[in-house]
């Protein structure tokens, strides 16, 4: 993935990392929970917290999977690169 260039506040490529994504998700959830705690009723806040805890469980599961399973290997082609390669005379 190409890093975006020219962002005035963040050095290029910082947002395109897993750690940057984790930090931004944490900031977004903190803001959402703070606003919900200040404005929402207890019943609504309980629902938002339930979704938050479900998200944390999913995030934890994905993080464990990223640590345990190796990344996929690069795919290399052993045959023709297109359907017509080898069938047409050029």
PDB file of C-alpha atoms in Angstrom:
ATOM      1  CA  UNK A   1       0.000   0.000   0.000  1.00  0.00           C
ATOM      2  CA  UNK A   2       1.346   3.404  -0.916  1.00  0.00           C
ATOM      3  CA  UNK A   3       1.658   5.941   1.868  1.00  0.00           C
ATOM      4  CA  UNK A   4      -0.119   9.220   1.336  1.00  0.00           C
ATOM      5  CA  UNK A   5       2.162  12.166   0.720  1.00  0.00           C
ATOM      6  CA  UNK A   6       1.729  15.752   1.815  1.00  0.00           C
ATOM      7  CA  UNK A   7      -0.420  15.305   4.921  1.00  0.00           C
ATOM      8  CA  UNK A   8       0.210  18.464   6.966  1.00  0.00           C
ATOM      9  CA  UNK A   9      -0.072  16.975  10.477  1.00  0.00           C
ATOM     10  CA  UNK A  10       1.092  13.392  10.210  1.00  0.00           C
ATOM     11  CA  UNK A  11       4.345  12.179   8.712  1.00  0.00           C
ATOM     12  CA  UNK A  12       3.825  10.232   5.474  1.00  0.00           C
ATOM     13  CA  UNK A  13       2.960   6.596   5.913  1.00  0.00           C
ATOM     14  CA  UNK A  14       2.165   6.751   9.628  1.00  0.00           C
ATOM     15  CA  UNK A  15      -1.557   6.202   9.110  1.00  0.00           C
ATOM     16  CA  UNK A  16      -0.882   3.286   6.790  1.00  0.00           C
ATOM     17  CA  UNK A  17       0.540   1.076   9.535  1.00  0.00           C
ATOM     18  CA  UNK A  18      -1.199  -1.338  11.865  1.00  0.00           C
ATOM     19  CA  UNK A  19      -0.091   0.638  14.915  1.00  0.00           C
ATOM     20  CA  UNK A  20      -1.453   3.859  13.406  1.00  0.00           C
ATOM     21  CA  UNK A  21      -4.756   2.120  12.728  1.00  0.00           C
ATOM     22  CA  UNK A  22      -4.878   0.848  16.327  1.00  0.00           C
ATOM     23  CA  UNK A  23      -4.245   4.331  17.711  1.00  0.00           C
ATOM     24  CA  UNK A  24      -6.891   5.910  15.487  1.00  0.00           C
ATOM     25  CA  UNK A  25      -9.447   3.247  16.454  1.00  0.00           C
ATOM     26  CA  UNK A  26      -8.693   3.870  20.131  1.00  0.00           C
ATOM     27  CA  UNK A  27      -9.155   7.623  19.688  1.00  0.00           C
ATOM     28  CA  UNK A  28     -12.435   7.102  17.831  1.00  0.00           C
ATOM     29  CA  UNK A  29     -13.805   4.742  20.485  1.00  0.00           C
ATOM     30  CA  UNK A  30     -12.679   7.051  23.316  1.00  0.00           C
ATOM     31  CA  UNK A  31     -14.461   9.991  21.690  1.00  0.00           C
ATOM     32  CA  UNK A  32     -17.606   7.960  21.040  1.00  0.00           C
ATOM     33  CA  UNK A  33     -17.740   6.608  24.589  1.00  0.00           C
ATOM     34  CA  UNK A  34     -17.069  10.047  26.108  1.00  0.00           C
ATOM     35  CA  UNK A  35     -19.865  11.650  24.081  1.00  0.00           C
ATOM     36  CA  UNK A  36     -22.230   8.775  24.845  1.00  0.00           C
ATOM     37  CA  UNK A  37     -21.453   8.974  28.566  1.00  0.00           C
ATOM     38  CA  UNK A  38     -22.179  12.704  28.585  1.00  0.00           C
ATOM     39  CA  UNK A  39     -25.318  12.689  26.453  1.00  0.00           C
ATOM     40  CA  UNK A  40     -26.968   9.268  26.301  1.00  0.00           C
ATOM     41  CA  UNK A  41     -29.251   7.597  28.789  1.00  0.00           C
ATOM     42  CA  UNK A  42     -28.029   4.582  30.755  1.00  0.00           C
ATOM     43  CA  UNK A  43     -29.943   2.118  28.569  1.00  0.00           C
ATOM     44  CA  UNK A  44     -28.351   3.506  25.394  1.00  0.00           C
ATOM     45  CA  UNK A  45     -24.910   3.621  27.003  1.00  0.00           C
ATOM     46  CA  UNK A  46     -25.243  -0.042  27.998  1.00  0.00           C
ATOM     47  CA  UNK A  47     -25.910  -0.945  24.362  1.00  0.00           C
ATOM     48  CA  UNK A  48     -22.920   1.069  23.148  1.00  0.00           C
ATOM     49  CA  UNK A  49     -20.682  -0.583  25.755  1.00  0.00           C
ATOM     50  CA  UNK A  50     -21.914  -4.002  24.626  1.00  0.00           C
ATOM     51  CA  UNK A  51     -20.927  -3.186  21.032  1.00  0.00           C
ATOM     52  CA  UNK A  52     -17.585  -1.857  22.269  1.00  0.00           C
ATOM     53  CA  UNK A  53     -16.808  -5.059  24.178  1.00  0.00           C
ATOM     54  CA  UNK A  54     -17.783  -7.137  21.129  1.00  0.00           C
ATOM     55  CA  UNK A  55     -15.416  -5.030  19.043  1.00  0.00           C
ATOM     56  CA  UNK A  56     -12.632  -5.565  21.611  1.00  0.00           C
ATOM     57  CA  UNK A  57     -13.166  -9.336  21.459  1.00  0.00           C
ATOM     58  CA  UNK A  58     -12.978  -9.269  17.656  1.00  0.00           C
ATOM     59  CA  UNK A  59      -9.914  -7.020  17.699  1.00  0.00           C
ATOM     60  CA  UNK A  60      -8.172  -9.322  20.172  1.00  0.00           C
ATOM     61  CA  UNK A  61      -8.983 -12.358  18.050  1.00  0.00           C
ATOM     62  CA  UNK A  62      -7.616 -10.674  14.912  1.00  0.00           C
ATOM     63  CA  UNK A  63      -4.452  -9.605  16.742  1.00  0.00           C
ATOM     64  CA  UNK A  64      -3.827 -13.147  17.965  1.00  0.00           C
ATOM     65  CA  UNK A  65      -4.362 -14.448  14.432  1.00  0.00           C
ATOM     66  CA  UNK A  66      -1.883 -11.896  13.062  1.00  0.00           C
ATOM     67  CA  UNK A  67       0.719 -13.031  15.591  1.00  0.00           C
ATOM     68  CA  UNK A  68       0.177 -16.790  15.288  1.00  0.00           C
ATOM     69  CA  UNK A  69      -0.339 -17.333  11.569  1.00  0.00           C
ATOM     70  CA  UNK A  70       2.400 -16.387   9.110  1.00  0.00           C
ATOM     71  CA  UNK A  71       1.660 -13.888   6.333  1.00  0.00           C
ATOM     72  CA  UNK A  72       0.743 -15.370   2.948  1.00  0.00           C
ATOM     73  CA  UNK A  73       3.565 -16.176   0.577  1.00  0.00           C
ATOM     74  CA  UNK A  74       3.988 -14.203  -2.631  1.00  0.00           C
ATOM     75  CA  UNK A  75       2.221 -15.902  -5.485  1.00  0.00           C
ATOM     76  CA  UNK A  76       4.372 -16.734  -8.454  1.00  0.00           C
ATOM     77  CA  UNK A  77       3.026 -17.686 -11.813  1.00  0.00           C
ATOM     78  CA  UNK A  78       4.169 -20.994 -13.267  1.00  0.00           C
ATOM     79  CA  UNK A  79       2.071 -20.820 -16.404  1.00  0.00           C
ATOM     80  CA  UNK A  80       0.935 -18.273 -18.968  1.00  0.00           C
ATOM     81  CA  UNK A  81       0.122 -14.802 -17.677  1.00  0.00           C
ATOM     82  CA  UNK A  82      -2.985 -14.518 -19.831  1.00  0.00           C
ATOM     83  CA  UNK A  83      -5.490 -16.929 -21.278  1.00  0.00           C
ATOM     84  CA  UNK A  84      -4.376 -16.303 -24.860  1.00  0.00           C
ATOM     85  CA  UNK A  85      -0.658 -16.492 -24.241  1.00  0.00           C
ATOM     86  CA  UNK A  86       0.765 -19.439 -26.176  1.00  0.00           C
ATOM     87  CA  UNK A  87      -2.377 -19.800 -28.297  1.00  0.00           C
ATOM     88  CA  UNK A  88      -1.932 -16.743 -30.550  1.00  0.00           C
ATOM     89  CA  UNK A  89       0.875 -16.143 -32.964  1.00  0.00           C
ATOM     90  CA  UNK A  90       2.116 -12.594 -32.542  1.00  0.00           C
TER      91      UNK A  90
END
